[in-house]
Tab-separated table of C-alpha atoms in Angstrom:
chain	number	residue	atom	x	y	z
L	1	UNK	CA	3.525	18.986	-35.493
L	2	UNK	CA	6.794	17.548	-36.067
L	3	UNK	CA	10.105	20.190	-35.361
L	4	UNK	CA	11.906	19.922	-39.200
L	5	UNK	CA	14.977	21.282	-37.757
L	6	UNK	CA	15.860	18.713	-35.114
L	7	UNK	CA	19.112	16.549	-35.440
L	8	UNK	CA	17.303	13.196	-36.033
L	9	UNK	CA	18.573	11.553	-32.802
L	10	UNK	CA	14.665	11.126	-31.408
L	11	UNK	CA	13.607	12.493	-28.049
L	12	UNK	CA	17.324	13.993	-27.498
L	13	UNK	CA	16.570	16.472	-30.226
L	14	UNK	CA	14.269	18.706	-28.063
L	15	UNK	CA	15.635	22.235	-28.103
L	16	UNK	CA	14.321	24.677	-25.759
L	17	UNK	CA	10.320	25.255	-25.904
L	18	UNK	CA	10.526	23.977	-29.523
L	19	UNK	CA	9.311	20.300	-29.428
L	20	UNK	CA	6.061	19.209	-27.665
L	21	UNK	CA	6.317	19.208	-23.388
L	22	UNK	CA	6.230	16.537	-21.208
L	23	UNK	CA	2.904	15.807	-19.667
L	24	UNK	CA	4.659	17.325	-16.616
L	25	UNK	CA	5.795	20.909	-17.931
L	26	UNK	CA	2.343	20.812	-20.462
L	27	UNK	CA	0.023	20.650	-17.457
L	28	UNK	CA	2.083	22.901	-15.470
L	29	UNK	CA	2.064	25.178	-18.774
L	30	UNK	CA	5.763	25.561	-18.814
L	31	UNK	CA	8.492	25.669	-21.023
L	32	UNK	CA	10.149	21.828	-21.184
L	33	UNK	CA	13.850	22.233	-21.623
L	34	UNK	CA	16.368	19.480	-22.364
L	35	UNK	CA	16.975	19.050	-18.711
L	36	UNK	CA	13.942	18.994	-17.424
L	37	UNK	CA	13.004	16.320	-14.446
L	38	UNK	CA	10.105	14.939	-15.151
L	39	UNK	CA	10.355	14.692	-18.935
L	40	UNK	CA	12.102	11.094	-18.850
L	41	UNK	CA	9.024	9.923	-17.086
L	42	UNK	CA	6.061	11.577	-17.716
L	43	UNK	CA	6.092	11.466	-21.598
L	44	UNK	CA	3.429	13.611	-23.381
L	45	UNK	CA	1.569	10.549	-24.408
L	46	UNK	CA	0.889	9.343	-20.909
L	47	UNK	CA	-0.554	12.620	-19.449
L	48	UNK	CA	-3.063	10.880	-17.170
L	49	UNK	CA	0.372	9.840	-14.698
L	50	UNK	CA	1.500	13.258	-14.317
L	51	UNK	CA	-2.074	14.601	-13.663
L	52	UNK	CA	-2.454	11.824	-10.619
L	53	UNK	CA	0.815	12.269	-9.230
L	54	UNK	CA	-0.422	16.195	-9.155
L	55	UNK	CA	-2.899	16.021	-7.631
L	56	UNK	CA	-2.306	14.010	-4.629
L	57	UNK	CA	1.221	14.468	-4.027
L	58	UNK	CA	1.552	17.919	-5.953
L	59	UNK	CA	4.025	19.090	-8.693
L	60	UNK	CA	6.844	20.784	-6.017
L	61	UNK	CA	6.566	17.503	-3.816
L	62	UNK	CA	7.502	14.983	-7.169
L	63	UNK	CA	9.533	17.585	-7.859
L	64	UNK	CA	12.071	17.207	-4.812
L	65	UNK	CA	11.160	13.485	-4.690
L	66	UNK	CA	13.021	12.906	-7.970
L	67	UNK	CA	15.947	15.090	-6.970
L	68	UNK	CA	16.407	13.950	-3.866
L	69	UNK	CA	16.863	10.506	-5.841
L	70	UNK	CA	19.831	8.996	-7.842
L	71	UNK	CA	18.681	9.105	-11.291
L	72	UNK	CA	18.669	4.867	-11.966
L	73	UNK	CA	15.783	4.963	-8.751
L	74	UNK	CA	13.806	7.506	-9.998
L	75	UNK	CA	11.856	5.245	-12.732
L	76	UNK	CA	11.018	2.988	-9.408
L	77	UNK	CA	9.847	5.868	-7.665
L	78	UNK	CA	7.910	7.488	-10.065
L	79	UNK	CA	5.536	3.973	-10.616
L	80	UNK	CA	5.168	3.802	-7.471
L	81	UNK	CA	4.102	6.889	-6.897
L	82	UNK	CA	1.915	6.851	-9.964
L	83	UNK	CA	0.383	3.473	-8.356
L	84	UNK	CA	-0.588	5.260	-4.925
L	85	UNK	CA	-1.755	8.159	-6.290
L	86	UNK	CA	-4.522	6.549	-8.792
L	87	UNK	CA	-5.081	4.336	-5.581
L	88	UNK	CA	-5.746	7.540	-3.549
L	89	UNK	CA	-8.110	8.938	-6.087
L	90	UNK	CA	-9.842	5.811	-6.664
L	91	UNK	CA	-9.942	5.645	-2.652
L	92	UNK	CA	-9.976	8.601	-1.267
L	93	UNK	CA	-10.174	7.244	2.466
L	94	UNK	CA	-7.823	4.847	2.479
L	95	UNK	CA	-5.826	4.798	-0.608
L	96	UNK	CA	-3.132	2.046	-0.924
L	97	UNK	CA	-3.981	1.308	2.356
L	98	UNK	CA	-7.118	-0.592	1.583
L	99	UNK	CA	-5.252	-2.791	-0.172
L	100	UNK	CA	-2.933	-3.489	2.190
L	101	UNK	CA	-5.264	-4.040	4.630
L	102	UNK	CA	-7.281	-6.997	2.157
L	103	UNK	CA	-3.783	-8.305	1.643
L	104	UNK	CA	-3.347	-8.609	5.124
L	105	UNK	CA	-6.944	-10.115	5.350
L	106	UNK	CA	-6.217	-12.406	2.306
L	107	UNK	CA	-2.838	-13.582	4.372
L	108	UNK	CA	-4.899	-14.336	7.152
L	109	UNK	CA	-7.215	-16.542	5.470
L	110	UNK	CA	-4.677	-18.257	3.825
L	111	UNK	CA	-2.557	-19.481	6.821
L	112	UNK	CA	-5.443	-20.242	8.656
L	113	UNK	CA	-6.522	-23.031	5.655
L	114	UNK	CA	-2.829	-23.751	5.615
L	115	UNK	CA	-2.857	-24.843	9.142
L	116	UNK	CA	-6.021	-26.629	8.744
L	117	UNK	CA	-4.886	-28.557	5.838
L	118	UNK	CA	-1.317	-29.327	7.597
L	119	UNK	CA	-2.941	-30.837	10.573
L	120	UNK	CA	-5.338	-33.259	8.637
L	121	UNK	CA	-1.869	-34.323	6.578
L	122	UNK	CA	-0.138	-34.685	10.240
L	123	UNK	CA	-3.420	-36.623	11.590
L	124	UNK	CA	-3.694	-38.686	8.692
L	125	UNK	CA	0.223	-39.708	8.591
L	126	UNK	CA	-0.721	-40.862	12.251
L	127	UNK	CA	-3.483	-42.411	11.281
L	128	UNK	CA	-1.442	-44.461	8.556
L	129	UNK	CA	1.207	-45.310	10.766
L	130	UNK	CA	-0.901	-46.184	13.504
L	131	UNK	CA	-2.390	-48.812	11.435
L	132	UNK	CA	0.749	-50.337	9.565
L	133	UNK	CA	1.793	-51.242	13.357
L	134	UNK	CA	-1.600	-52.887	14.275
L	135	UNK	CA	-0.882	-55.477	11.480
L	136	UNK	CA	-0.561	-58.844	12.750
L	137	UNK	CA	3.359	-58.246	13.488
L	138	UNK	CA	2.838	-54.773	14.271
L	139	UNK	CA	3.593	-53.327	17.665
L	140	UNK	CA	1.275	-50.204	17.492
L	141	UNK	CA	1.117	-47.271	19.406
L	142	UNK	CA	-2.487	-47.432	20.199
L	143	UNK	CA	-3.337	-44.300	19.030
K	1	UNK	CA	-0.533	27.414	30.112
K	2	UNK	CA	-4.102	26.957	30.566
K	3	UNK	CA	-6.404	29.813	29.975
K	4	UNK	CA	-8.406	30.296	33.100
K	5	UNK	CA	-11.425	32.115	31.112
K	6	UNK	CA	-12.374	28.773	29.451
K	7	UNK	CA	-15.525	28.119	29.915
K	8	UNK	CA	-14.268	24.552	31.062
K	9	UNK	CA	-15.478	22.066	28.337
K	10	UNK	CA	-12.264	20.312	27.531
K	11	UNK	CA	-10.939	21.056	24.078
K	12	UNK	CA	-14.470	22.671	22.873
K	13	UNK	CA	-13.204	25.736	24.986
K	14	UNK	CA	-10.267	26.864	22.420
K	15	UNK	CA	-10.521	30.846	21.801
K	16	UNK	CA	-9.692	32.304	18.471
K	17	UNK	CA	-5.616	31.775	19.255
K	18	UNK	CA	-5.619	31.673	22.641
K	19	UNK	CA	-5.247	28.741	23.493
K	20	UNK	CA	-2.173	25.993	21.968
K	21	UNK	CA	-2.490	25.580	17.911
K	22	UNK	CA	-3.149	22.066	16.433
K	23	UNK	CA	0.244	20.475	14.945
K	24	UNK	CA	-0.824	21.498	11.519
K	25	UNK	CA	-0.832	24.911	12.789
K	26	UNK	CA	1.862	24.842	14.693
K	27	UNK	CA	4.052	23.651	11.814
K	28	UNK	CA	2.548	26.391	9.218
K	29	UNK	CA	3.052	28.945	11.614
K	30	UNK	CA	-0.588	30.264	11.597
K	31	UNK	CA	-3.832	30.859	14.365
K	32	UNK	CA	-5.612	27.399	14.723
K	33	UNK	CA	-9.316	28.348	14.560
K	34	UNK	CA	-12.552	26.969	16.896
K	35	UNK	CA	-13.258	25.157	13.239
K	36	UNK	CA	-9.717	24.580	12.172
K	37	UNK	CA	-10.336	21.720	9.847
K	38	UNK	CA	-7.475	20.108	11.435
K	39	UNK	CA	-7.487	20.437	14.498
K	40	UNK	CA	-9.431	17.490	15.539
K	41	UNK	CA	-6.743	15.063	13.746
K	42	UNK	CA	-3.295	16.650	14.302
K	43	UNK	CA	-3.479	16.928	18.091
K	44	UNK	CA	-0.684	19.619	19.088
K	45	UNK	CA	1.344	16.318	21.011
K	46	UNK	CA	1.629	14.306	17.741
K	47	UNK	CA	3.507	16.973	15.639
K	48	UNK	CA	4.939	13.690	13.974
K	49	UNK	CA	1.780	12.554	12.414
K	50	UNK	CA	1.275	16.111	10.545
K	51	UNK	CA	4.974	16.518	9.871
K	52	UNK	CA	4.780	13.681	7.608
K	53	UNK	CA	1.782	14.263	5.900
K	54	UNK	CA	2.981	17.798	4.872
K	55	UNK	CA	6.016	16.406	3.503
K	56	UNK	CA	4.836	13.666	1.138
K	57	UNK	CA	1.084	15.554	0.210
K	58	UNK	CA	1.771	19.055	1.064
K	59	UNK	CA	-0.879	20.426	3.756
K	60	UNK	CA	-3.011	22.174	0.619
K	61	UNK	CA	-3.270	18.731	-0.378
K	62	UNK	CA	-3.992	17.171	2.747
K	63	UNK	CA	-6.421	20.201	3.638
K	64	UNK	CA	-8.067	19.908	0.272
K	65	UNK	CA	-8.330	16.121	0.691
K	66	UNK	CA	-10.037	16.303	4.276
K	67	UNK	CA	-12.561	18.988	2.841
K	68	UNK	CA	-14.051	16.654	0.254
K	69	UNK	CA	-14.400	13.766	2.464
K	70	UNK	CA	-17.742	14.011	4.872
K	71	UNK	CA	-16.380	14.564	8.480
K	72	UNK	CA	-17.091	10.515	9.678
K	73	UNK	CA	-14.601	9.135	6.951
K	74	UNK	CA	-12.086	11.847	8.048
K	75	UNK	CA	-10.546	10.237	11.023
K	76	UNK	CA	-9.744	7.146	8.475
K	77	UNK	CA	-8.258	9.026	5.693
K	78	UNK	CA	-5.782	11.179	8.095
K	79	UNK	CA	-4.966	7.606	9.067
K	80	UNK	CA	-4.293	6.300	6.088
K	81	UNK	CA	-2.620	9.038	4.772
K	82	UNK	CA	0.143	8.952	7.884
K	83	UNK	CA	0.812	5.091	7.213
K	84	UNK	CA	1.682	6.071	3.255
K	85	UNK	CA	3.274	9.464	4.409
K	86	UNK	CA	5.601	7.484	6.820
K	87	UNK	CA	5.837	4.404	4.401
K	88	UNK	CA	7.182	6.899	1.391
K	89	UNK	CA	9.622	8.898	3.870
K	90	UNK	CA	11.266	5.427	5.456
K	91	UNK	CA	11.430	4.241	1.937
K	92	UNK	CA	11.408	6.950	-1.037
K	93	UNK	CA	11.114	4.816	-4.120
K	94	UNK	CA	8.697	2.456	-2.930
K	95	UNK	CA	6.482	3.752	-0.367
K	96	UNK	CA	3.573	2.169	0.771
K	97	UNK	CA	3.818	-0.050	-2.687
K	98	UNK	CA	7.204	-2.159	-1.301
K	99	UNK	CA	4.559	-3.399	0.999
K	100	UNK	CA	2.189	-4.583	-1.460
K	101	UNK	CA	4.332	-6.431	-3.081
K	102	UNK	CA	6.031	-7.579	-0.292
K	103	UNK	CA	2.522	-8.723	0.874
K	104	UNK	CA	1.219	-10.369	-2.337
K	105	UNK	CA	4.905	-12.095	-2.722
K	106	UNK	CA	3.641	-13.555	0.993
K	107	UNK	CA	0.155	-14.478	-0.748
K	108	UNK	CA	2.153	-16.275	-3.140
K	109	UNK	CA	4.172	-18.392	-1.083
K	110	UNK	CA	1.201	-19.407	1.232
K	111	UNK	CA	-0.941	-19.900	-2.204
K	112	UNK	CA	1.701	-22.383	-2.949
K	113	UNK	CA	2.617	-24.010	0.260
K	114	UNK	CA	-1.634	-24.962	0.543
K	115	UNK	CA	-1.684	-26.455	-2.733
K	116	UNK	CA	0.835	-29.038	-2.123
K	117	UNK	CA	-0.671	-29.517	1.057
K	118	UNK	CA	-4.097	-30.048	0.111
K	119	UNK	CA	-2.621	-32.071	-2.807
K	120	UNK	CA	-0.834	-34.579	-0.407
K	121	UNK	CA	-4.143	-34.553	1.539
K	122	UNK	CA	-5.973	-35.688	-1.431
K	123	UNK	CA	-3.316	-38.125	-2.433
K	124	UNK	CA	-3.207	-40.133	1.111
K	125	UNK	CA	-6.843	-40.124	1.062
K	126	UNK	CA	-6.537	-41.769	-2.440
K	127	UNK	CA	-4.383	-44.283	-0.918
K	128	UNK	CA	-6.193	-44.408	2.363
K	129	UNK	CA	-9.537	-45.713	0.105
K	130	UNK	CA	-7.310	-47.323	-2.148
K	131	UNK	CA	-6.035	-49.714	0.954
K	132	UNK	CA	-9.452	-49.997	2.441
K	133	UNK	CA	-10.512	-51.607	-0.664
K	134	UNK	CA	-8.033	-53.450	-1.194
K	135	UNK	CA	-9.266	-55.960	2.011
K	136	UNK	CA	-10.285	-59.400	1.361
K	137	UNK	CA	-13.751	-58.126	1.420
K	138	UNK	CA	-13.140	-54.656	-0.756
K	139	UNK	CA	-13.546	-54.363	-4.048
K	140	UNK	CA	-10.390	-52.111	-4.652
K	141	UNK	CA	-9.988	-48.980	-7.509
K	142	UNK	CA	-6.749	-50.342	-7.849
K	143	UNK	CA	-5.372	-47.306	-7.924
């Protein structure tokens, strides 16, 4: 399937509607010109991130996402994007927010042993020092 | 503004466009229906929480969304969409995901802060049993 009369120079060869589409313009059954948006992250390979993207945020929406956005962000925002839109599908209640919300969970848990173990280091350094000073020539607190 | 030929039971008593549209409606600019499907989540005096939504999903998506979900898990996933919807708007390329990592950066610090906790508990026990034995009666690890 390979264009014979490109230039050689790899992906920058794509003329107009000659070489394959980007996952984008293919679902969207579109031509894929050299300028198009979405091509430099939604490579024909990787259709599956185009088609989640799609369907939860819709094509127009990533659309004016991306060029609303200098181009050295839009990589950033296209992941993450990508990231809560397979979270969405997976979840269709509560999306990246279930996660969130176990993160927050899994926060909880872990300052709460954090605390825990904290206090038995405090207790125990009182402990310790509480009995060096209740040797013999100790003057001890009494604690 | 009230309609006095309600049949006066509260909101169940909305006429085919008489009486104030839902904020989704509102926004689109059409009639909000007796069974407008969203109606009972976009009250008319939070035109905030639908304004988002529409932005980041687009209300097709949002409308499709709420029509596959059984009507008890609806309430959560209008929810959960506003959090991501306001999440993506305050912060285009990361969205709801800066907070995830934000959060699991968090789990990471705590994860680390409780094991050299729990690893100086362990160590002044060691040294607490370590003592003990170590009286004229013990029989010591000497550890």
């Amino acid at each position: 399937m390979k264009d014979g009369s490109s230039s050689g120079h790899g992906g920058a060869g794509r003329k107009q509607g000659a070489a394959p589409p980007c996952a984008a313009c293919k679902l969207l059954r579109r031509k894929c010109y050299q300028d198009c948006v979405y091509a430099p992250y939604f490579p024909a390979d990787e259709p599956h991130k185009f088609a989640s993207v799609h369907k939860v945020f819709g094509a127009s929406n990533v659309n004016k996402m991306l060029q609303e956005l200098p181009e050295h962000q839009r990589g950033d925002a296209v992941s993450s994007m990508v990231y809560e839109a397979n979270a969405r599908i997976r979840d269709p209640v509560y999306g990246c927010v279930g996660a969130i919300s176990s993160l927050q969970q899994q926060i909880d848990v872990l300052q709460a042993q954090l605390a825990v173990s904290q206090a038995e280091v405090v207790r125990m350094r009182m402990h310790q020092y509480s009995s060096s000073n209740q040797s013999p020539e100790g003057h001890g607190w009494g604690l």
